[in-house]
Coordinates of C-alpha atoms in Angstrom, one line a residue:
Chain E
X1 CA -79.3 44.1 79.2
X2 CA -77.5 43.9 75.9
X3 CA -73.9 43.5 75.1
X4 CA -71.0 41.9 77.1
X5 CA -69.6 43.9 80.0
X6 CA -66.2 43.2 81.6
X7 CA -64.7 44.5 84.8
X8 CA -62.4 46.0 85.7
X9 CA -61.3 47.8 82.5
X10 CA -57.7 48.2 83.7
X11 CA -55.7 46.4 86.4
X12 CA -52.1 46.5 87.6
X13 CA -50.8 43.5 89.6
X14 CA -47.4 42.4 90.9
X15 CA -45.7 39.3 89.7
X16 CA -46.8 36.3 91.8
X17 CA -50.2 37.7 92.7
X18 CA -53.6 36.4 91.8
X19 CA -56.3 38.1 89.7
X20 CA -60.0 37.6 89.0
X21 CA -61.5 39.1 85.9
X22 CA -65.3 39.3 85.5
X23 CA -67.6 39.1 82.5
X24 CA -71.4 39.5 82.2
X25 CA -72.6 37.8 79.0
X26 CA -75.2 39.1 76.7
X27 CA -78.7 38.1 77.7
X28 CA -79.8 34.8 76.1
X29 CA -76.3 33.6 75.3
X30 CA -75.3 30.2 76.6
X31 CA -71.6 30.1 75.7
X32 CA -68.8 32.3 77.0
X33 CA -65.1 32.2 75.9
X34 CA -62.0 34.0 77.2
X35 CA -59.2 35.2 75.0
X36 CA -55.8 36.7 75.7
X37 CA -54.5 39.3 73.3
X38 CA -50.9 40.4 73.5
X39 CA -49.9 43.7 71.9
X40 CA -49.8 43.5 68.2
X41 CA -51.2 40.0 68.1
X42 CA -54.5 38.3 67.4
X43 CA -56.5 37.0 70.4
X44 CA -55.5 33.6 71.7
X45 CA -58.2 31.2 73.0
X46 CA -58.0 30.4 76.7
X47 CA -61.1 28.4 77.3
X48 CA -64.8 28.2 76.7
X49 CA -67.8 27.4 78.9
X50 CA -71.1 26.0 77.7
X51 CA -73.9 25.8 80.3
X52 CA -71.4 26.0 83.2
X53 CA -69.2 23.2 81.9
X54 CA -65.7 23.7 80.4
X55 CA -66.0 23.0 76.7
X56 CA -62.6 23.4 75.3
X57 CA -59.3 24.8 76.4
X58 CA -56.4 26.4 74.6
X59 CA -52.7 26.1 75.3
X60 CA -52.7 27.8 78.7
X61 CA -51.3 26.4 82.0
X62 CA -53.6 25.3 84.8
X63 CA -53.0 28.5 86.7
X64 CA -55.6 29.9 84.3
X65 CA -59.0 28.8 85.5
X66 CA -62.5 29.9 85.0
X67 CA -66.1 29.6 86.1
X68 CA -69.5 30.2 84.4
X69 CA -72.4 30.9 86.7
X70 CA -76.1 29.9 86.2
X71 CA -76.9 33.5 85.0
X72 CA -74.2 33.0 82.3
X73 CA -71.8 35.5 83.9
X74 CA -68.2 34.3 84.0
X75 CA -64.9 34.7 85.8
X76 CA -61.3 34.2 84.7
X77 CA -58.8 33.5 87.5
X78 CA -55.0 33.7 87.0
X79 CA -52.7 32.5 89.8
X80 CA -49.0 33.2 90.2
X81 CA -49.0 36.0 87.7
X82 CA -46.0 36.3 85.4
X83 CA -44.8 39.3 83.4
X84 CA -45.9 37.6 80.2
X85 CA -49.5 37.6 81.4
X86 CA -49.7 41.3 80.7
X87 CA -52.3 41.5 77.9
X88 CA -55.8 42.5 77.0
X89 CA -58.2 39.8 78.2
X90 CA -61.4 39.5 76.2
X91 CA -64.6 37.8 77.1
X92 CA -67.0 36.8 74.3
X93 CA -70.4 35.2 74.4
X94 CA -72.8 33.7 71.9
X95 CA -75.7 31.4 71.5
X96 CA -74.8 27.9 70.3
X97 CA -77.5 25.6 69.3
X98 CA -77.7 22.1 67.8
X99 CA -76.7 23.6 64.4
X100 CA -73.7 25.3 65.9
X101 CA -72.9 29.0 66.1
X102 CA -75.5 31.4 64.9
X103 CA -74.7 33.8 62.1
X104 CA -74.1 36.7 64.3
X105 CA -70.9 35.1 65.7
X106 CA -69.6 36.2 69.1
X107 CA -70.2 39.3 71.0
X108 CA -67.1 40.6 72.6
X109 CA -66.7 42.8 75.6
X110 CA -64.3 45.8 75.6
X111 CA -61.7 43.8 77.6
X112 CA -59.6 44.1 80.7
X113 CA -56.1 45.5 80.3
X114 CA -53.9 43.6 82.7
X115 CA -50.4 44.8 83.5
X116 CA -48.1 42.7 85.6
X117 CA -45.1 44.5 87.1
Chain K
X1 CA -50.9 29.1 67.9
X2 CA -52.3 31.2 65.1
X3 CA -54.4 29.5 62.5
X4 CA -54.9 32.3 60.0
X5 CA -52.5 34.6 58.3
X6 CA -53.9 38.0 57.1
X7 CA -52.4 39.7 54.2
X8 CA -51.3 42.5 54.1
X9 CA -50.2 43.2 57.6
X10 CA -50.9 46.9 57.1
X11 CA -52.9 48.8 54.4
X12 CA -53.3 52.5 53.9
X13 CA -55.8 53.9 51.4
X14 CA -57.7 57.1 50.7
X15 CA -61.4 57.6 51.6
X16 CA -63.7 56.3 48.9
X17 CA -61.3 53.6 47.7
X18 CA -61.9 49.9 48.2
X19 CA -59.9 47.9 50.7
X20 CA -59.2 44.2 50.2
X21 CA -57.7 42.0 53.0
X22 CA -56.9 38.3 52.6
X23 CA -56.8 35.5 55.1
X24 CA -55.3 32.0 54.7
X25 CA -55.8 29.2 57.2
X26 CA -54.5 25.7 57.7
X27 CA -57.2 23.2 58.8
X28 CA -60.7 22.2 57.7
X29 CA -63.2 24.7 59.0
X30 CA -66.8 24.9 60.0
X31 CA -67.0 28.6 59.4
X32 CA -64.8 31.7 59.1
X33 CA -65.6 35.0 60.6
X34 CA -64.2 38.5 60.2
X35 CA -63.9 40.9 63.2
X36 CA -62.9 44.6 63.5
X37 CA -61.0 46.0 66.4
X38 CA -60.6 49.7 67.2
X39 CA -57.4 50.7 69.1
X40 CA -57.0 47.7 71.3
X41 CA -60.7 47.6 72.3
X42 CA -63.2 44.8 72.0
X43 CA -63.8 43.0 68.7
X44 CA -66.9 43.6 66.7
X45 CA -68.3 40.8 64.6
X46 CA -68.6 41.8 60.9
X47 CA -69.7 38.7 59.0
X48 CA -69.7 34.9 59.3
X49 CA -69.4 32.6 56.2
X50 CA -69.9 28.9 56.5
X51 CA -67.8 26.3 54.8
X52 CA -70.5 25.5 52.2
X53 CA -70.8 29.2 51.2
X54 CA -68.6 30.9 48.6
X55 CA -69.6 34.5 49.0
X56 CA -71.5 36.7 51.4
X57 CA -72.5 40.4 51.5
X58 CA -73.3 42.7 54.3
X59 CA -73.7 46.4 53.5
X60 CA -70.3 47.6 52.1
X61 CA -68.7 44.3 53.0
X62 CA -68.1 41.4 50.7
X63 CA -66.5 38.2 51.9
X64 CA -65.4 35.3 49.8
X65 CA -64.3 31.8 50.9
X66 CA -62.3 29.3 48.9
X67 CA -62.1 26.1 50.9
X68 CA -59.9 24.4 48.3
X69 CA -57.3 27.1 48.7
X70 CA -58.0 27.5 52.4
X71 CA -58.4 31.3 51.9
X72 CA -60.9 34.1 52.4
X73 CA -61.0 37.7 51.4
X74 CA -62.8 40.7 52.9
X75 CA -63.6 43.6 50.6
X76 CA -64.7 46.9 52.1
X77 CA -66.1 49.2 49.3
X78 CA -66.2 53.0 49.4
X79 CA -64.1 53.1 52.5
X80 CA -64.6 55.8 55.1
X81 CA -62.2 57.2 57.8
X82 CA -64.3 55.5 60.4
X83 CA -63.3 52.1 58.8
X84 CA -59.8 52.7 60.2
X85 CA -59.2 49.7 62.5
X86 CA -57.5 46.3 62.7
X87 CA -59.3 43.5 60.9
X88 CA -59.0 39.9 62.0
X89 CA -60.2 36.7 60.4
X90 CA -61.1 33.8 62.8
X91 CA -61.9 30.2 62.0
X92 CA -64.0 27.7 63.7
X93 CA -62.7 24.2 63.0
X94 CA -64.9 21.2 62.3
X95 CA -65.9 19.2 65.4
X96 CA -65.2 20.2 69.0
X97 CA -66.0 23.5 70.6
X98 CA -66.9 26.7 68.7
X99 CA -63.6 28.3 69.6
X100 CA -62.2 31.0 67.4
X101 CA -58.7 30.8 66.1
X102 CA -57.5 34.2 65.0
X103 CA -54.8 35.5 62.6
X104 CA -52.6 38.4 63.5
X105 CA -54.8 40.9 61.7
X106 CA -54.5 43.6 59.1
X107 CA -54.2 47.2 60.2
X108 CA -56.3 49.4 57.9
X109 CA -55.8 53.1 57.7
X110 CA -58.3 55.2 55.7
X111 CA -57.0 58.7 55.1
X112 CA -59.6 61.4 54.7

């Protein structure tokens, strides 16, 4: 299967609830990253997983957590949702080798639009 | 925090014209990438330029990189209405993870 798929596409949650977003990486990719994009802004890096280990984290609190599975699919979990968590959440995968990122960059999914009310 | 700053924030041109977008960044980079985003959907990778490269072409796209000025430009030639989108530059810093640090983007409108 080619491309990155994310589910669900849209989600409405209540403040204080917990949410799990899912991502299926492109076949052959070993790295997955999650980004949060607020309206009118560029995406902000949340964290990255490389071969199931966290490999970098942005300026997000611990209530944002993630997992990468052996088949390179991934989850983003957010606990104790706040109104400011409303955003588009993007998953991106790539193949990173010893020479770094390949020339085709990251492949992004279409995102999950999360609304916290 | 944002690394890059795209300029202009918004650009409106006629079909057939060229569109130039600029990006400035703050830290030393490993590579710089340009992405396109249609209407709040996923991002599409356009081109990657490494820190030891000065210019790169892909179809109607031309990207330049000036590491001494910490800036890059994206030129889209002979624009089409389908090029209407937001364009983001994203940098990967030297060392550490291959995380992307994005600017706020340039919203390009190509009028038919």
